[in-house]
Short mmCIF file of C-alpha atoms in Angstrom, two decimals:
data_model
loop_
_atom_site.label_atom_id
_atom_site.label_comp_id
_atom_site.label_asym_id
_atom_site.label_seq_id
_atom_site.Cartn_x
_atom_site.Cartn_y
_atom_site.Cartn_z
CA MET A 249 4.05 -1.29 -20.30
CA ASP A 250 6.08 -1.58 -17.11
CA SER A 251 7.23 1.60 -15.33
CA GLN A 252 10.12 2.36 -13.02
CA MET A 253 9.07 1.60 -9.45
CA PHE A 254 12.34 2.41 -7.69
CA ALA A 255 15.99 1.36 -7.70
CA ALA A 256 17.70 -1.01 -5.26
CA GLN A 257 21.40 -0.94 -4.39
CA PRO A 258 23.03 -3.77 -2.39
CA ILE A 259 24.88 -3.24 0.89
CA TYR A 260 27.60 -5.81 1.55
CA ASP A 261 29.12 -7.15 4.76
CA ARG A 262 32.80 -7.93 5.39
CA VAL A 263 32.63 -11.40 3.83
CA GLY A 264 31.00 -10.10 0.64
CA ASP A 265 27.45 -11.24 1.33
CA ILE A 266 24.48 -8.92 0.80
CA TYR A 267 23.40 -7.55 4.18
CA ALA A 268 20.53 -5.36 2.91
CA ARG A 269 19.40 -3.35 -0.11
CA GLU A 270 18.70 0.37 -0.12
CA LEU A 271 15.61 1.46 -2.04
CA LEU A 272 16.10 4.67 -4.01
CA TYR A 273 13.37 6.93 -5.35
CA ARG A 274 13.04 6.85 -9.13
CA HIS A 275 10.46 8.34 -11.49
CA GLU A 276 9.84 8.05 -15.22
CA ASN A 277 10.18 11.81 -15.75
CA GLY A 278 13.54 11.98 -13.97
CA ALA A 279 12.22 13.77 -10.87
CA THR A 280 14.25 13.20 -7.69
CA ALA A 281 13.16 12.90 -4.06
CA LEU A 282 14.32 16.50 -3.57
CA ASP A 283 12.11 17.64 -6.48
CA VAL A 284 8.91 16.06 -5.14
CA GLY A 285 9.67 16.44 -1.41
CA ASP A 286 10.47 13.86 1.24
CA THR A 287 6.84 13.18 2.18
CA ALA A 288 5.66 12.63 -1.40
CA ALA A 289 8.73 10.52 -2.21
CA THR A 290 8.19 8.35 0.88
CA SER A 291 4.51 7.82 0.06
CA GLU A 292 5.15 6.99 -3.59
CA LEU A 293 8.01 4.62 -2.85
CA LEU A 294 5.99 2.78 -0.20
CA HIS A 295 3.01 2.58 -2.53
CA ASN A 296 5.12 1.15 -5.34
CA LEU A 297 6.83 -1.30 -3.00
CA CYS A 298 3.73 -2.63 -1.25
CA ALA A 299 0.91 -2.02 -3.72
CA GLY A 300 2.51 -1.85 -7.12
CA VAL A 301 2.00 -4.89 -9.30
CA ILE A 302 5.65 -5.84 -9.22
CA GLU A 303 7.50 -8.95 -10.28
CA GLN A 304 8.78 -9.95 -6.87
CA SER A 305 12.46 -10.77 -7.21
CA THR A 306 14.74 -12.59 -4.82
CA PHE A 307 16.24 -9.38 -3.48
CA PHE A 308 13.20 -9.04 -1.23
CA ASP A 309 14.68 -11.91 0.77
CA ASP A 310 17.12 -9.35 2.20
CA PRO A 311 16.19 -6.47 4.54
CA ILE A 312 15.47 -3.21 2.76
CA CYS A 313 16.68 0.27 3.73
CA ILE A 314 14.22 3.06 3.03
CA ASN A 315 14.23 6.81 3.65
CA VAL A 316 11.18 7.97 5.61
CA SER A 317 10.04 11.58 5.95
CA THR A 318 9.70 13.41 9.26
CA GLU A 319 5.94 13.69 8.76
CA PHE A 320 5.60 9.93 8.42
CA LEU A 321 7.84 9.25 11.41
CA GLU A 322 5.78 11.58 13.60
CA SER A 323 2.38 10.47 12.29
CA GLY A 324 2.01 7.51 14.63
CA SER A 325 1.82 5.14 11.66
CA PHE A 326 4.32 2.39 10.97
CA LEU A 327 5.55 0.90 7.72
CA PRO A 328 3.35 -1.86 6.23
CA ILE A 329 6.36 -4.16 6.38
CA LYS A 330 7.45 -6.43 9.22
CA PRO A 331 10.16 -4.70 11.31
CA GLU A 332 12.68 -7.48 10.75
CA HIS A 333 12.53 -6.84 6.98
CA VAL A 334 13.23 -3.09 7.03
CA ILE A 335 15.82 -0.57 8.18
CA VAL A 336 14.60 3.03 8.33
CA GLU A 337 17.11 5.60 7.14
CA LEU A 338 17.20 9.06 8.70
CA VAL A 339 18.57 11.45 6.09
CA GLU A 340 20.74 14.41 7.02
CA ARG A 341 17.91 16.82 6.08
CA ILE A 342 15.90 15.67 9.10
CA GLU A 343 16.04 17.92 12.16
CA PRO A 344 16.16 15.77 15.32
CA THR A 345 13.67 17.71 17.46
CA PRO A 346 12.44 16.36 20.84
CA ARG A 347 9.18 15.30 19.16
CA LEU A 348 11.02 13.40 16.43
CA ILE A 349 13.28 11.70 18.97
CA ARG A 350 10.21 10.54 20.94
CA SER A 351 8.63 9.23 17.72
CA ILE A 352 11.77 7.31 16.80
CA ARG A 353 11.83 5.78 20.28
CA ASN A 354 8.29 4.50 19.62
CA TRP A 355 9.46 2.98 16.33
CA VAL A 356 12.40 1.30 18.04
CA ASP A 357 10.09 -0.05 20.74
CA ALA A 358 7.93 -1.51 17.93
CA GLY A 359 10.97 -3.42 16.64
CA PHE A 360 12.18 -1.19 13.79
CA ARG A 361 15.88 -0.56 13.17
CA PHE A 362 17.36 2.79 12.17
CA ALA A 363 20.33 3.90 10.11
CA LEU A 364 21.76 7.41 10.41
CA ASP A 365 22.29 8.27 6.75
CA ASP A 366 25.18 10.53 5.66
CA PHE A 367 26.06 10.97 9.32
CA GLU A 368 28.29 14.02 9.79
CA PHE A 369 28.81 13.76 13.56
CA LYS A 370 26.74 16.85 14.38
CA SER A 371 26.03 17.22 18.08
CA SER A 372 22.29 17.63 17.41
CA TRP A 373 22.22 14.04 16.19
CA PHE A 374 23.88 12.50 19.22
CA PRO A 375 20.55 11.73 21.02
CA LEU A 376 19.80 9.35 18.14
CA LEU A 377 23.07 7.45 18.33
CA GLU A 378 22.01 5.07 21.08
CA MET A 379 18.95 4.07 19.02
CA ALA A 380 20.84 3.58 15.75
CA SER A 381 21.54 0.13 14.37
CA ILE A 382 23.72 1.48 11.53
CA ILE A 383 25.85 4.61 11.16
CA LYS A 384 26.26 5.43 7.46
CA VAL A 385 29.22 7.64 6.65
CA ASP A 386 29.36 9.54 3.36
CA ILE A 387 33.08 9.29 2.72
CA GLU A 388 32.91 12.13 0.20
CA GLN A 389 31.78 14.53 2.92
CA THR A 390 34.07 13.45 5.76
CA SER A 391 37.81 12.82 5.57
CA PHE A 392 39.19 9.37 6.26
CA THR A 393 41.16 10.71 9.24
CA ASP A 394 38.04 12.30 10.81
CA VAL A 395 36.01 9.16 10.24
CA LYS A 396 38.57 6.98 12.04
CA LEU A 397 38.75 9.48 14.90
CA GLN A 398 34.98 9.60 15.36
CA ARG A 399 34.70 5.83 15.16
CA ARG A 400 37.24 5.46 17.99
CA LYS A 401 35.29 7.99 20.11
CA LEU A 402 32.04 6.06 19.55
CA ARG A 403 33.47 2.56 19.74
CA GLU A 404 31.21 1.64 22.69
CA LEU A 405 28.11 1.95 20.53
CA PRO A 406 26.59 -1.36 19.31
CA ALA A 407 25.82 0.11 15.88
CA LEU A 408 27.34 -1.23 12.66
CA TRP A 409 29.44 1.22 10.63
CA LEU A 410 28.71 1.54 6.91
CA ALA A 411 30.93 3.27 4.36
CA GLU A 412 28.85 4.49 1.41
CA ARG A 413 29.91 5.89 -1.96
CA ILE A 414 32.76 3.38 -2.32
CA GLU A 415 34.00 4.18 -5.83
CA ASP A 416 37.22 2.16 -6.13
CA GLU A 417 39.16 -0.75 -4.66
CA VAL A 418 41.68 1.40 -2.78
CA THR A 419 38.91 3.18 -0.86
CA TYR A 420 37.16 -0.11 -0.16
CA LEU A 421 40.34 -1.65 1.29
CA ASP A 422 41.05 1.46 3.39
CA PHE A 423 37.67 1.30 5.12
CA TYR A 424 37.79 -2.49 5.32
CA ASP A 425 41.15 -2.28 7.14
CA ALA A 426 39.71 0.46 9.37
CA GLY A 427 37.22 -2.11 10.68
CA PHE A 428 34.03 -0.97 8.96
CA ASP A 429 31.22 -3.54 8.98
CA LEU A 430 29.24 -2.70 5.83
CA PHE A 431 30.00 -1.25 2.40
CA GLN A 432 27.98 0.35 -0.40
CA GLY A 433 28.92 2.05 -3.66
CA PHE A 434 29.40 1.81 -7.42
CA PHE A 435 32.62 -0.18 -6.99
CA LEU A 436 30.60 -3.00 -5.43
CA ALA A 437 27.28 -2.70 -7.31
CA ARG A 438 25.25 -0.05 -9.09
CA PRO A 439 21.54 0.44 -8.27
CA GLU A 440 19.21 -1.95 -10.10
CA VAL A 441 16.06 -0.33 -11.48
CA ILE A 442 12.96 -2.34 -10.53
CA HIS A 443 10.06 -2.19 -12.96
CA GLY A 444 6.38 -2.88 -12.48
CA LYS A 445 2.94 -1.52 -13.22
CA ARG A 446 1.79 1.63 -11.50
CA VAL A 447 -1.64 1.18 -9.97
CA PRO A 448 -4.08 3.89 -8.87
CA ALA A 449 -3.23 5.56 -5.58
CA GLY A 450 -5.53 4.19 -2.87
CA LEU A 451 -5.64 0.67 -4.31
CA THR A 452 -3.64 -0.64 -1.35
CA GLU A 453 -6.33 0.43 1.11
CA PHE A 454 -9.09 -0.73 -1.19
CA THR A 455 -7.76 -4.26 -1.59
CA SER A 456 -6.96 -4.54 2.13
CA VAL A 457 -10.45 -3.44 3.20
CA LEU A 458 -12.02 -5.65 0.55
CA SER A 459 -10.08 -8.71 1.68
CA HIS A 460 -11.18 -8.23 5.30
CA THR A 461 -14.77 -7.19 4.62
CA PHE A 462 -15.70 -10.11 2.40
CA ARG A 463 -14.28 -12.91 4.50
CA ASP A 464 -16.70 -15.65 5.54
CA ASP A 465 -16.28 -14.62 9.20
CA PRO A 466 -15.22 -10.95 9.07
CA ASP A 467 -13.51 -9.40 12.08
CA TYR A 468 -15.48 -6.19 12.54
CA SER A 469 -12.90 -4.63 14.83
CA ALA A 470 -10.12 -5.29 12.31
CA ILE A 471 -12.23 -3.70 9.54
CA ALA A 472 -12.88 -0.66 11.72
CA ASP A 473 -9.16 -0.32 12.44
CA LEU A 474 -8.43 -0.34 8.70
CA LEU A 475 -11.08 2.23 7.91
CA VAL A 476 -10.06 4.76 10.56
CA GLN A 477 -6.91 5.30 8.49
CA ASP A 478 -9.20 6.91 5.90
CA PRO A 479 -10.97 9.78 7.74
CA MET A 480 -13.03 10.90 4.73
CA LEU A 481 -14.40 7.40 4.14
CA VAL A 482 -15.29 7.11 7.84
CA LEU A 483 -17.04 10.49 7.76
CA ASN A 484 -19.14 9.46 4.76
CA LEU A 485 -20.09 6.14 6.37
CA LEU A 486 -21.19 7.91 9.54
CA ARG A 487 -23.32 10.31 7.49
CA ILE A 488 -25.01 7.43 5.69
CA ALA A 489 -25.67 5.51 8.90
CA ASN A 490 -27.21 8.63 10.49
CA SER A 491 -29.29 9.43 7.41
CA PRO A 492 -33.07 8.86 7.13
CA TYR A 493 -32.41 5.81 4.92
CA TYR A 494 -31.76 3.66 7.98
CA GLY A 495 -33.95 5.34 10.57
CA VAL A 496 -31.45 4.69 13.34
CA SER A 497 -32.74 6.19 16.59
CA LYS A 498 -29.35 6.78 18.24
CA ARG A 499 -26.45 8.85 16.97
CA ILE A 500 -23.70 6.61 15.64
CA GLU A 501 -20.21 7.62 16.70
CA SER A 502 -17.86 4.87 15.49
CA VAL A 503 -17.20 2.72 12.44
CA LEU A 504 -17.81 -0.42 14.50
CA GLU A 505 -21.30 0.86 15.33
CA VAL A 506 -21.95 1.49 11.63
CA ILE A 507 -21.18 -2.14 10.81
CA LEU A 508 -23.32 -3.49 13.64
CA LEU A 509 -26.33 -1.23 13.12
CA ILE A 510 -26.73 -1.20 9.33
CA GLY A 511 -25.54 -4.78 8.88
CA ILE A 512 -22.55 -6.25 7.12
CA GLU A 513 -24.27 -6.63 3.74
CA ALA A 514 -25.20 -2.94 3.48
CA PHE A 515 -21.84 -1.95 4.91
CA ARG A 516 -20.02 -3.96 2.23
CA LYS A 517 -21.94 -2.25 -0.55
CA TRP A 518 -21.33 1.24 0.78
CA VAL A 519 -17.60 0.68 1.23
CA LEU A 520 -17.27 -0.84 -2.22
CA LEU A 521 -19.19 1.97 -3.88
CA MET A 522 -17.35 4.77 -2.10
CA MET A 523 -13.91 3.38 -2.81
CA LEU A 524 -14.71 2.47 -6.42
CA LEU A 525 -16.15 5.92 -7.09
CA ARG A 526 -13.04 7.47 -5.60
CA LEU A 527 -10.67 5.33 -7.67
CA GLY A 528 -12.57 4.78 -10.88
CA ASN A 529 -14.65 6.36 -13.61
CA VAL A 530 -18.16 7.25 -12.37
CA SER A 531 -19.98 6.28 -15.55
CA GLN A 532 -18.17 2.95 -15.70
CA VAL A 533 -18.86 2.28 -12.02
CA ARG A 534 -22.56 2.85 -12.75
CA ILE A 535 -22.54 0.27 -15.56
CA VAL A 536 -20.77 -2.36 -13.45
CA LEU A 537 -22.97 -1.62 -10.43
CA VAL A 538 -26.03 -2.39 -12.55
CA ARG A 539 -24.39 -5.69 -13.51
CA ALA A 540 -23.70 -6.53 -9.84
CA LEU A 541 -27.29 -5.78 -8.81
CA MET A 542 -28.61 -7.88 -11.70
CA CYS A 543 -26.44 -10.78 -10.51
CA GLN A 544 -27.81 -10.39 -7.01
CA HIS A 545 -31.44 -10.25 -8.13
CA MET A 546 -31.02 -13.24 -10.44
CA ALA A 547 -29.57 -15.24 -7.55
CA GLN A 548 -32.57 -14.23 -5.40
CA ALA A 549 -34.96 -15.27 -8.16
CA GLN A 550 -33.29 -18.68 -8.23
CA GLY A 551 -33.94 -19.11 -4.51
CA ALA A 552 -30.34 -18.67 -3.39
CA ASP A 553 -29.69 -17.92 0.27
CA LYS A 554 -28.45 -14.54 1.54
CA LYS A 555 -24.78 -15.49 1.41
CA ALA A 556 -25.04 -16.72 -2.19
CA CYS A 557 -26.82 -13.52 -3.21
CA GLU A 558 -24.08 -11.41 -1.63
CA GLN A 559 -21.54 -13.54 -3.45
CA ALA A 560 -23.29 -12.98 -6.77
CA PHE A 561 -23.23 -9.21 -6.18
CA LEU A 562 -19.51 -9.30 -5.43
CA VAL A 563 -18.75 -11.45 -8.47
CA GLY A 564 -20.64 -9.04 -10.69
CA LEU A 565 -18.86 -6.01 -9.28
CA LEU A 566 -15.34 -7.44 -9.33
CA SER A 567 -15.78 -8.70 -12.87
CA GLY A 568 -15.60 -5.05 -13.97
CA THR A 569 -12.21 -3.96 -12.59
CA GLN A 570 -10.96 -3.32 -16.14
CA GLN A 571 -13.79 -0.87 -16.82
CA MET A 572 -13.70 0.81 -13.42
CA LEU A 573 -10.00 0.83 -12.50
CA GLY A 574 -8.17 -0.01 -15.70
CA ILE A 575 -6.80 -3.20 -14.11
CA GLU A 576 -7.39 -6.63 -15.63
CA LYS A 577 -9.48 -8.83 -13.34
CA GLU A 578 -6.80 -11.57 -13.38
CA GLU A 579 -4.25 -9.05 -12.16
CA PHE A 580 -6.57 -7.54 -9.56
CA LEU A 581 -7.51 -10.88 -8.04
CA THR A 582 -3.85 -11.64 -7.33
CA GLN A 583 -3.88 -8.71 -4.88
CA ILE A 584 -6.87 -9.68 -2.77
CA ARG A 585 -7.78 -12.80 -0.87
CA MET A 586 -11.01 -13.94 -2.45
CA THR A 587 -12.21 -17.51 -2.18
CA LYS A 588 -11.49 -19.91 -5.01
CA VAL A 589 -15.24 -20.07 -5.67
CA ILE A 590 -15.37 -16.31 -6.34
CA GLU A 591 -12.17 -16.33 -8.40
CA HIS A 592 -13.41 -19.27 -10.50
CA ALA A 593 -16.76 -17.53 -11.05
CA ILE A 594 -15.12 -14.29 -12.22
CA LEU A 595 -12.40 -15.79 -14.36
CA TYR A 596 -14.10 -18.90 -15.79
CA TYR A 597 -17.84 -18.47 -15.16
CA GLY A 598 -17.60 -21.43 -12.81
CA GLY A 599 -20.26 -22.47 -10.29
CA ASP A 600 -23.68 -20.92 -9.72
CA ALA A 601 -22.34 -17.37 -9.39
CA GLY A 602 -20.30 -17.76 -12.57
CA ALA A 603 -23.31 -19.01 -14.50
CA ILE A 604 -25.31 -16.02 -13.27
CA LEU A 605 -22.53 -13.62 -14.28
CA GLN A 606 -22.41 -15.12 -17.75
CA ALA A 607 -26.18 -14.82 -18.14
CA VAL A 608 -26.14 -11.20 -16.97
CA GLU A 609 -23.31 -10.30 -19.35
CA GLN A 610 -25.34 -11.80 -22.20
CA ILE A 611 -28.25 -9.54 -21.22
CA GLU A 612 -25.85 -6.57 -21.17
CA THR A 613 -24.54 -7.41 -24.63
CA ALA A 614 -28.04 -7.73 -26.05
CA PHE A 615 -29.10 -4.46 -24.48
CA TYR A 616 -26.11 -2.41 -25.62
CA THR A 617 -26.03 -3.87 -29.17
CA THR A 618 -29.76 -4.02 -29.97
CA SER A 619 -31.22 -1.66 -27.36
CA GLY A 620 -32.92 -4.67 -25.80
CA ALA A 621 -34.99 -5.51 -28.88
CA ASN A 622 -34.28 -9.24 -28.51
CA LEU A 623 -34.55 -9.42 -24.72
CA GLN A 624 -37.30 -11.26 -22.91
CA ILE A 625 -39.67 -9.16 -20.79
CA SER A 626 -38.24 -10.64 -17.59
CA ALA A 627 -34.71 -9.64 -18.59
CA VAL A 628 -35.81 -6.09 -19.38
CA ALA A 629 -37.59 -5.87 -16.01
CA LEU A 630 -34.46 -7.13 -14.23
CA LEU A 631 -32.31 -4.58 -16.06
CA ASN A 632 -34.69 -1.69 -15.33
CA GLN A 633 -34.97 -2.60 -11.65
CA SER A 634 -31.18 -2.80 -11.30
CA GLN A 635 -30.70 0.52 -13.08
CA ARG A 636 -33.13 2.24 -10.72
CA GLU A 637 -31.43 0.76 -7.68
CA ALA A 638 -27.99 1.71 -8.99
CA GLU A 639 -29.08 5.32 -9.46
CA LEU A 640 -30.53 5.37 -5.94
CA LEU A 641 -27.35 3.96 -4.43
CA LEU A 642 -25.15 6.39 -6.33
CA ARG A 643 -27.39 9.29 -5.30
CA GLN A 644 -27.11 8.28 -1.67
CA VAL A 645 -23.33 8.06 -1.94
CA LYS A 646 -23.21 11.51 -3.57
CA GLN A 647 -25.39 13.00 -0.82
CA SER A 648 -23.13 11.56 1.87
CA ALA A 649 -19.93 12.91 0.33
#
């Protein structure tokens, strides 16, 4: 069943066209952004916007306005949205310290636009005025006379002026005649609740890393850049690479070195296992890992090359997203950029990898329904070998954590 992702309220220009849409925090239990805190609200809203399985509607054609917490602004990270598609709102609760002002300057230099939300003309906010693209005035907090006075004082600024909380036609016409550029409020449009399916936290990073790691010609530097955003995953990878399992003579100090020294195939498996174990059910991950290893070994037995064997492993693993993550494989595959060959194998048992997956699933069914009584000796041997390897891999992951 679909859940509330957030709400979106249009912002109109002087000719009545939609200029942008403000995204508003919403939760099923009625909690507000104040209840959960700015940082948590920012993270959840961004996750739902960029990672939630949402029916993309046409309103995403317009720029979006989004509140961002101080911690996020100062973190050195940027929004996972192109700057031209977003306007960052600075709420009145933010304290414009020298550090924050420097951070905002970095955001502006990166192409992001800012709106001063509920601006009350406090002197502490004046250093931000020259960087603002929009000045939002809460007309319930500031009198019409004061607003007109302040606008005349700041008329040299290039920022657009937005009147929010427009509740009736008289107020709208007053601010329109006063020369305001943008308008927002219930008189013009109420917020529209956007629904979608909540997905496990961390799935954004997982699908992004997966898409990069399993490309035909992976960019190792790009993969390393993605992974450094997850310090715990990096730490575990470094521990594994420096463990006796690989016998590396030098101390490894970077993710890029991990990829180069242990090889892309081993690296792919470790990343997949770590992220799946973090997101999913351990016992279910174990079952699907056995399936993936069986697919790989069956491909090897058929004389497939290294790339085809890796592909068989991936097909086997990704066929189990429902068991591991609670997400249907059809739905999951829409979020990552897998090749059509892999998609066809997972969804329709197409191609060599699909035929192997189907054969392995038949072995699984026979094993779990009859305890393997009707399995051929070779199938039992394949299953036992894969179970031993799965336990070893999981043990190694646990030791590295």
